[in-house]
Short mmCIF file of C-alpha atoms and ligand atoms in Angstrom, two decimals:
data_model
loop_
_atom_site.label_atom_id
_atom_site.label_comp_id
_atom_site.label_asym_id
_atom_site.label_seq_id
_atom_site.Cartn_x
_atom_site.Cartn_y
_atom_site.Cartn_z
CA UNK M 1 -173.75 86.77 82.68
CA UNK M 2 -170.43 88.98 81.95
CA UNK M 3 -167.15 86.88 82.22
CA UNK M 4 -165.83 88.08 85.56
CA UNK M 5 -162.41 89.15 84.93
CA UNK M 6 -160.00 89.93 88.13
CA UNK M 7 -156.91 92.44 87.63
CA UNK M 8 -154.38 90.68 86.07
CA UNK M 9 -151.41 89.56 88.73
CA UNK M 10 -148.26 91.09 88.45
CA UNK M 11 -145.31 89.18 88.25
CA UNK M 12 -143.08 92.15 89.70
CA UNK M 13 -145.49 91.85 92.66
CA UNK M 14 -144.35 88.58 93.63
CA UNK M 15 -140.61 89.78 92.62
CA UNK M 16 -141.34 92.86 94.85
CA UNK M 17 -142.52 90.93 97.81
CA UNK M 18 -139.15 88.91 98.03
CA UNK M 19 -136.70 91.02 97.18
CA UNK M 20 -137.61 94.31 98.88
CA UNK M 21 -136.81 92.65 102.06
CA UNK M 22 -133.12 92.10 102.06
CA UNK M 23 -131.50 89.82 103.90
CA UNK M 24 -129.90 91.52 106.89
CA UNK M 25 -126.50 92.72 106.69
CA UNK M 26 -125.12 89.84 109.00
CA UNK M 27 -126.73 86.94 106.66
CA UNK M 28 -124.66 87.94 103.82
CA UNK M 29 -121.18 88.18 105.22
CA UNK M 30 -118.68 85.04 105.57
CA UNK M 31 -117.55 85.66 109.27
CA UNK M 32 -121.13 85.59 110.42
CA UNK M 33 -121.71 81.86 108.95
CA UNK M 34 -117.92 80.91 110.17
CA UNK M 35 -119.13 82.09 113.63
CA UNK M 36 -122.16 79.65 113.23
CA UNK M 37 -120.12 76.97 111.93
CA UNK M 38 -118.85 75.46 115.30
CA UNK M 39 -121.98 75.78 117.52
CA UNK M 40 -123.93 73.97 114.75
CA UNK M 41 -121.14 70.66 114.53
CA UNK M 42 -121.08 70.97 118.72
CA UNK M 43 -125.05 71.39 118.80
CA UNK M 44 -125.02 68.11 116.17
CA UNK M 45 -122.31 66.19 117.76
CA UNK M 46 -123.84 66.80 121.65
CA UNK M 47 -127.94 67.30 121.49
CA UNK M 48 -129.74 64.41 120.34
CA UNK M 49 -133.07 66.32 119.91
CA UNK M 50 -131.54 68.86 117.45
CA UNK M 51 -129.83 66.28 115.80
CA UNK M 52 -132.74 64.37 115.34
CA UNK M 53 -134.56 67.63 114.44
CA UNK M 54 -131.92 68.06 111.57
CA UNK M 55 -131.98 64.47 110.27
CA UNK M 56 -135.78 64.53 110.10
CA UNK M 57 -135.74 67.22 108.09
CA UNK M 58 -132.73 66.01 105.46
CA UNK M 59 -134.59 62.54 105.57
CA UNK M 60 -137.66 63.98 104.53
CA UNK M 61 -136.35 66.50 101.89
CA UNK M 62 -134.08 62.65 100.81
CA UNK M 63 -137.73 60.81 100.68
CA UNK M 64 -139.24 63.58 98.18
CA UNK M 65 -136.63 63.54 96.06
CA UNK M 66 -135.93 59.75 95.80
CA UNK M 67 -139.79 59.83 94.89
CA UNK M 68 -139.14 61.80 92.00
CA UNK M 69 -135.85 59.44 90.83
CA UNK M 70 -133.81 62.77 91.45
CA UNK M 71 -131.06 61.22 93.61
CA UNK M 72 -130.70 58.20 92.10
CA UNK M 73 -127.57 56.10 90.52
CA UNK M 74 -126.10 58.66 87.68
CA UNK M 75 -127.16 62.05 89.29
CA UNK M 76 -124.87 64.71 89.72
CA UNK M 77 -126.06 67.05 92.45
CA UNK M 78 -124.91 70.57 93.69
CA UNK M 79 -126.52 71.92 97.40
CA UNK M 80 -126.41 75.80 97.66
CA UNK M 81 -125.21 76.87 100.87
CA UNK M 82 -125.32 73.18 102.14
CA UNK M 83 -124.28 74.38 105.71
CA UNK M 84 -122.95 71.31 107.45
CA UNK M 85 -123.15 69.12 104.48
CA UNK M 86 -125.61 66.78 106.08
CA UNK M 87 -127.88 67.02 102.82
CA UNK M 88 -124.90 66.71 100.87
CA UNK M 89 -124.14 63.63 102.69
CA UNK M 90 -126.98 61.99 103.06
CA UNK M 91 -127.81 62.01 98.84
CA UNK M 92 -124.64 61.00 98.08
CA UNK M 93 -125.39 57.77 99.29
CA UNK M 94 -127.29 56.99 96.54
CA UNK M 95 -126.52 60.02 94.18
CA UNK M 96 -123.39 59.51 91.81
CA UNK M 97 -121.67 62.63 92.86
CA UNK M 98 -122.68 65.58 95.36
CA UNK M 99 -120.64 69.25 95.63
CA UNK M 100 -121.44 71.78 98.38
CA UNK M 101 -121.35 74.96 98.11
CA UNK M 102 -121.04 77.25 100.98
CA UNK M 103 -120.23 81.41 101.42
CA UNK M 104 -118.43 80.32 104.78
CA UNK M 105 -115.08 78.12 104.16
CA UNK M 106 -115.17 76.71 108.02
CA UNK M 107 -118.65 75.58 106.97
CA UNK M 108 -117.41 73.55 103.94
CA UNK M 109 -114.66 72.16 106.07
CA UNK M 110 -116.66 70.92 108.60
CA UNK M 111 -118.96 69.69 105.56
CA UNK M 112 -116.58 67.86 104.47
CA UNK M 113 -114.76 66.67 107.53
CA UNK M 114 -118.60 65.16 108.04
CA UNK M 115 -119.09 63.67 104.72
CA UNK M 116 -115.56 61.79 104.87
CA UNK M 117 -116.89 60.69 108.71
CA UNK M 118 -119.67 58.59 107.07
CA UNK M 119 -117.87 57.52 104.27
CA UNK M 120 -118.86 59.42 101.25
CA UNK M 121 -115.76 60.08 99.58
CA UNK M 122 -118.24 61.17 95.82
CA UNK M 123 -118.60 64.67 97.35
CA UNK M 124 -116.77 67.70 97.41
CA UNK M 125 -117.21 71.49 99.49
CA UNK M 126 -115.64 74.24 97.87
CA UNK M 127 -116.11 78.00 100.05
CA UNK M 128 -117.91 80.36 97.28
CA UNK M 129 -120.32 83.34 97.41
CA UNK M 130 -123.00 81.90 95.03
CA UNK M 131 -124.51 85.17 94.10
CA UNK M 132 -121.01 86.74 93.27
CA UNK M 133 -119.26 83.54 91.48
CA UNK M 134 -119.70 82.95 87.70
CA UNK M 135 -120.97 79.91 85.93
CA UNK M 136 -118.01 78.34 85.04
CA UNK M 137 -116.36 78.48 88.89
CA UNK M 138 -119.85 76.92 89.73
CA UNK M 139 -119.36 73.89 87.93
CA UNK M 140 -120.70 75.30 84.40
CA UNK M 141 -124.31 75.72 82.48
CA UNK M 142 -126.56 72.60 82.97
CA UNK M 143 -123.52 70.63 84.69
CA UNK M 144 -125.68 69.08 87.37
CA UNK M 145 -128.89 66.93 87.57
CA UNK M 146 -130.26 68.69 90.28
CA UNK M 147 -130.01 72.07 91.97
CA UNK M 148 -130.87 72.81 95.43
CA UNK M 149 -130.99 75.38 98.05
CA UNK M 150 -132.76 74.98 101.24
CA UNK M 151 -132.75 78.03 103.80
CA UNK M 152 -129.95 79.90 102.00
CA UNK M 153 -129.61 83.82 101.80
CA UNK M 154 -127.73 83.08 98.86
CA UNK M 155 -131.24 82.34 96.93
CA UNK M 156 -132.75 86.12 97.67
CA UNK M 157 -134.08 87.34 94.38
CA UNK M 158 -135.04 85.94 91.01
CA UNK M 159 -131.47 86.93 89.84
CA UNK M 160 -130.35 83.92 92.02
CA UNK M 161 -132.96 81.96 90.85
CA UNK M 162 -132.44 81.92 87.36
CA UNK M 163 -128.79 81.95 87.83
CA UNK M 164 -129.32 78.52 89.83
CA UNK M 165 -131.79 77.01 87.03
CA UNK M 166 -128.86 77.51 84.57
CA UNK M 167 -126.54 75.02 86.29
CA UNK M 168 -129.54 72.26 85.97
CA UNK M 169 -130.07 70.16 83.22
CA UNK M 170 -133.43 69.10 84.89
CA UNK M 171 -134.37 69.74 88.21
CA UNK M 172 -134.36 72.11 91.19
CA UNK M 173 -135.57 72.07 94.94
CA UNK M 174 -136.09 75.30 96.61
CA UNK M 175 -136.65 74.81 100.34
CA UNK M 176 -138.49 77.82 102.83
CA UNK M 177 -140.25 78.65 105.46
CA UNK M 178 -143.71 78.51 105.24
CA UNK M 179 -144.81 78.58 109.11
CA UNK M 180 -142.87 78.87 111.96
CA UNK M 181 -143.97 79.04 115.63
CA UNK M 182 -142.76 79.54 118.93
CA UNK M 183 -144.10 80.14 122.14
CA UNK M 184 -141.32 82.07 123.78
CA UNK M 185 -140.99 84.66 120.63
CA UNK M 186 -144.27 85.39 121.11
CA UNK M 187 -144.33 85.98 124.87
CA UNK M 188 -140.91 88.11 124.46
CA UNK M 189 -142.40 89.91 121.74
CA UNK M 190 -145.40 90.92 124.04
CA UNK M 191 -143.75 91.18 127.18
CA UNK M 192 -140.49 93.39 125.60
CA UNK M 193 -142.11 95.36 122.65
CA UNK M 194 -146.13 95.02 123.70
CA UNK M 195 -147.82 97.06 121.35
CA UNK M 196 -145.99 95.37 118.65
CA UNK M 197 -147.77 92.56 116.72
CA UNK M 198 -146.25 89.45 116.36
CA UNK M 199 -145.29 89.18 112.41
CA UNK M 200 -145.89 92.55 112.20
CA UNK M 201 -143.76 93.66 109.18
CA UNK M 202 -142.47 89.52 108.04
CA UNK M 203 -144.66 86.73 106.81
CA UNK M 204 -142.82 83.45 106.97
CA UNK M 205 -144.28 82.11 103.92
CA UNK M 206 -143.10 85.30 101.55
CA UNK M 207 -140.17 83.43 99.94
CA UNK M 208 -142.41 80.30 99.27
CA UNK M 209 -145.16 82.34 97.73
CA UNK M 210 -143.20 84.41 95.49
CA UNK M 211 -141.25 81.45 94.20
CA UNK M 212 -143.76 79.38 93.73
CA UNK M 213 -145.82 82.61 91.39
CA UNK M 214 -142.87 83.67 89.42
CA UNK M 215 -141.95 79.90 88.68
CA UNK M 216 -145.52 79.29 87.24
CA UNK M 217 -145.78 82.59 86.16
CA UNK M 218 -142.89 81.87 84.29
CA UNK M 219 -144.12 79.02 82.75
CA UNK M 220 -142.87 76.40 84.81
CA UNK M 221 -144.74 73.26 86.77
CA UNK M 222 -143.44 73.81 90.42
CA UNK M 223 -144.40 70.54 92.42
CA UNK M 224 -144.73 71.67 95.68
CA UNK M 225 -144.87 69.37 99.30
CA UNK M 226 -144.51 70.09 102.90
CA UNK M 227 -143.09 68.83 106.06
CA UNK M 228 -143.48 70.02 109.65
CA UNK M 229 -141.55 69.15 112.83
CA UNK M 230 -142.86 70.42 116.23
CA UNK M 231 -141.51 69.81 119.25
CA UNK M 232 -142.40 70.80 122.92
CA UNK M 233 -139.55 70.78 125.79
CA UNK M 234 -136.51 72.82 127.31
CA UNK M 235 -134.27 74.76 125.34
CA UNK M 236 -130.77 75.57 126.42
CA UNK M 237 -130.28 79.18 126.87
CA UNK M 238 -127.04 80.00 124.45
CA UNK M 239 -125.11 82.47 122.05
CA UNK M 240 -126.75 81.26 119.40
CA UNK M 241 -130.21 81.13 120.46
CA UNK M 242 -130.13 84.80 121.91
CA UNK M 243 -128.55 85.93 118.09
CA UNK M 244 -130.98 83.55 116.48
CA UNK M 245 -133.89 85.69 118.63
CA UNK M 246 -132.29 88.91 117.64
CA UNK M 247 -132.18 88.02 113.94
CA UNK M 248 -135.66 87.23 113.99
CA UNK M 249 -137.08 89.50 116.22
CA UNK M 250 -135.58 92.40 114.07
CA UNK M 251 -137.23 90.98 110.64
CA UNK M 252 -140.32 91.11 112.49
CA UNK M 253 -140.72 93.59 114.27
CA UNK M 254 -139.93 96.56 111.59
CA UNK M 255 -139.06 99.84 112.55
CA UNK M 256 -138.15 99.06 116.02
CA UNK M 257 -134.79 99.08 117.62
CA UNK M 258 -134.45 95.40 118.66
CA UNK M 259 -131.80 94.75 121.25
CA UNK M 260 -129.33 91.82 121.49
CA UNK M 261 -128.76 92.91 125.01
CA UNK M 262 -132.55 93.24 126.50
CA UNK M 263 -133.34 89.78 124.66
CA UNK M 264 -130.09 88.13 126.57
CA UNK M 265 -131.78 89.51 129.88
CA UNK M 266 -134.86 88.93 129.35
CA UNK M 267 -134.11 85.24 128.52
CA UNK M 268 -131.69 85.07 131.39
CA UNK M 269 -134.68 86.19 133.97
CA UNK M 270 -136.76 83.01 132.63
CA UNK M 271 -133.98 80.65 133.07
CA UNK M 272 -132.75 82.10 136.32
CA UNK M 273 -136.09 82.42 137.74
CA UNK M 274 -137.71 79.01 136.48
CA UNK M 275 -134.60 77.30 136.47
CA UNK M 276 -134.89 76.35 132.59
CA UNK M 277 -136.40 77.86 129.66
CA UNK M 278 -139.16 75.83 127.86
CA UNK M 279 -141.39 76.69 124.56
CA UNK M 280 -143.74 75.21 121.69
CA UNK M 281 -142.39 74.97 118.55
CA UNK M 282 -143.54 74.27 115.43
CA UNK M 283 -141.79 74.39 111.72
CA UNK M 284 -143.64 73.84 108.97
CA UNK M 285 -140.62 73.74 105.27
CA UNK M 286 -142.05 74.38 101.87
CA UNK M 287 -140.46 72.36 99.06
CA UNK M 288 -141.03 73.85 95.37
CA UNK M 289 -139.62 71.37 92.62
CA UNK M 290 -139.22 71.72 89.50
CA UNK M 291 -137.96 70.72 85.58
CA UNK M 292 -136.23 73.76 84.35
CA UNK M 293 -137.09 72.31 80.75
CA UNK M 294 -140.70 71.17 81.10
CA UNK M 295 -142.44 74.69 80.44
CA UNK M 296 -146.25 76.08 79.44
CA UNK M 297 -146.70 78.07 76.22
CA UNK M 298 -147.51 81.49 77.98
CA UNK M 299 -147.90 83.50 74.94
CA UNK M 300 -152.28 83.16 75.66
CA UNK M 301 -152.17 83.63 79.20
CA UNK M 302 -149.51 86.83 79.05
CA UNK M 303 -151.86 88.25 76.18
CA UNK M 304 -154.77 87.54 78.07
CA UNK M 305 -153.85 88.69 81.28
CA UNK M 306 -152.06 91.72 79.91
C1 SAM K 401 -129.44 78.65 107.43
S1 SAM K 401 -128.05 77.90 106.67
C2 SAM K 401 -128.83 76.58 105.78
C3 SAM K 401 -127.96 75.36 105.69
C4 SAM K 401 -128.63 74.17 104.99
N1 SAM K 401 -128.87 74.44 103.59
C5 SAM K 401 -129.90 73.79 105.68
O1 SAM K 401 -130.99 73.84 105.11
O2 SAM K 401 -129.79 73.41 106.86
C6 SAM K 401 -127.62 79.03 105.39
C7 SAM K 401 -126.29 78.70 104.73
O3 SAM K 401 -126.18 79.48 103.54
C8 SAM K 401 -124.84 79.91 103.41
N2 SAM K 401 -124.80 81.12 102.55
C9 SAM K 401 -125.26 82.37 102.85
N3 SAM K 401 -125.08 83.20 101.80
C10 SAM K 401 -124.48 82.47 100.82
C11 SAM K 401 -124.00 82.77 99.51
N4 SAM K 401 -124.13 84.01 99.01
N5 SAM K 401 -123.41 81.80 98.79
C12 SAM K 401 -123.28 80.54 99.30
N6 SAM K 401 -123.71 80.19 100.55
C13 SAM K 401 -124.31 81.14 101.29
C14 SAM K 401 -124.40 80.18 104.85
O4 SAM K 401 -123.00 80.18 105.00
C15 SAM K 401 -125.08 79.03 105.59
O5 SAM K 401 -124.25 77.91 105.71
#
C-alpha cells in the first residue's frame, strides 16, 4: 500500500488562528484593568465562593508546578500580568523569590498590599506593559527559573511568546481557556440575538491549541494538564458581571452590535422578576509547560513535511 501522506500543517496556521483575533481594544489599555482592580480585592475580600473559586484554581496551578520541582527552594519566578498577586503569593511560599508583573499599577498595588498581608515579604509588583517593555526593565535574558502567564492579554501572539521564553532559564507555564460554560450566556445569547449561534465566531480553546502546535512545532516538549471548576448557584447581578457579559458576548458573537445596555436589562428583568439570577457554570484551564532548552532536532520533520 502507498504511504498515506496528509498536507503538511502549517505553522502560520496555528500563528494565524491566535493572533488574527485581537484582543479587544478595552483588554489592552491600563484604566480598564485599574477599573477591575477594586471589584476583584472587594469580590475576594467579601464572597467566599469566588474566593474559593480563585484559590482552587492558584492551588491547583501551585500542585502542578511543585510536581515538576518548579517552585521549589532556589527558584526565581516572574507571573505575567499576575492580577491580584494571589499566584504570586501563594509560590512564594516555597519559591526563593517571586516578581509580578502587571499593565495596571492599582493592580500591582493591591498585589502587593496582598502579598505583604500573608507575609511574603520575597516578592515584588512593578506596573509594566509586558509587550511594550524591553528585556532588561523585565528583569533581563534567562533571569528567572520560571515564566508564567495565566489569562493575560499581554501573551497574544508568538511575539510575546518568545519574548517571555527569553527571560527563562528553564521553564514556562502558559495558562488558557480551554472550555468554558454558562447557562445564562447561552439563554441571553438565544433570547437577545436568536439566530446567532452560541460560539459562533470564538472557540475557547484557540489560544491553547495554537500554543500548544507552535511550541511542538517549534521543537519544544509542551507538558500539558487540565483543571476544571464548576459550580451551580446564584450570581450577584453587578458592574462587572454585565461588562464581563459584554466582553464576551462581543468575541462571540462576530459581526453583531452587542450592547452593554440591552445585556444590563435583560439581566435586570431576571433578577427583578425571579428575585435572583442563577446559572451553570463550568471552567475547564489548560496548562502548557515547558523547558525552553530541552528541544527536538526538527531539521527531518521540517524537510519532510515541507
Ligand atoms: C484576566 S487577568 C488575569 C490575572 C491572573 N493572571 C489570573 O490568572 O487570575 C489579566 C491581567 O493581565 C494584565 N495585563 C493585560 N495586558 C497586559 C500587558 N500588556 N502587560 C502586563 N499585564 C497585562 C491585566 O492588567 C490583568 O491584571
Amino acid at each position: 500500500m502507498k504511504p498515506h501522506r496528509t498536507k503538511a500543517p502549517d505553522p502560520l496556521f496555528f500563528q494565524e488562528l491566535w493572533e488574527n483575533l485581537e484582543p479587544a481594544d478595552h483588554l489592552t489599555s491600563p484604566k480598564h484593568w485599574n477599573m477591575r482592580a477594586d471589584g476583584w480585592i472587594k469580590k475576594l475580600e467579601e464572597r467566599p465562593v469566588y474566593r474559593e473559586k480563585e484559590l482552587g484554581r492558584v492551588q491547583a496551578t501551585r500542585d502542578f508546578l511543585l510536581g515538576q520541582d518548579l517552585i521549589g527552594p532556589g527558584k526565581k519566578v516572574l507571573d505575567i500580568g499576575c492580577g491580584p498577586g494571589l499566584f504570586a503569593t501563594e509560590f512564594a511560599k516555597t519559591a526563593e523569590f517571586v516578581t509580578g508583573l502587571d499593565l495596571s499599577p492599582r493592580m500591582a498595588r493591591h498585589a502587593a498590599a496582598y502579598a505583604r498581608a500573608q507575609g511574603q515579604d520575597n516578592t515584588r509588583f512593578i506596573a509594566l506593559d509586558f509587550r511594550e517593555a524591553d528585556l532588561q526593565t523585565l528583569g533581563g535574558a534567562r533571569a528567572y527559573d520560571l515564566v508564567m502567564s495565566s489569562l493575560t492579554p499581554a501573551i497574544s501572539g508568538l511575539a510575546d511568546l518568545y519574548k517571555m521564553m527569553s527571560l527563562s532559564r528553564d521553564s514556562c507555564l502558559h495558562v488558557s481557556f480551554v472550555e468554558t460554560r454558562d447557562s445564562l450566556r447561552a439563554k441571553m445569547i438565544r433570547d437577545l440575538y436568536g439566530h446567532v449561534d452560541q460560539k459562533g465566531g470564538h472557540w475557547d480553546g484557540r489560544v491553547f491549541y495554537s500554543v500548544f502546535n507552535l511550541l511542538f512545532w517549534g521543537g519544544y516538549y509542551p507538558v500539558t494538564s487540565y483543571f476544571t471548576y464548576n459550580k451551580d448557584g446564584a450570581v450577584e447581578l453587578d458592574d462587572d458581571l454585565i461588562d464581563r457579559y459584554t466582553s464576551m458576548l462581543s468575541k462571540e458573537l462576530m459581526g453583531v452590535d452587542v450592547s452593554r445596555e440591552a445585556i444590563q436589562e435583560y439581566l435586570e428583568a431576571i433578577n427583578r422578576k425571579k428575585g435572583h439570577l442563577t446559572r451553570q457554570t463550568s471552567e475547564n484551564y489548560g496548562f502548557i509547560l515547558w523547558n525552553v532548552n530541552k528541544k527536538r532536532n526538527t531539521t527531518n520533520y521540517a524537510k519532510e513535511l515541507s
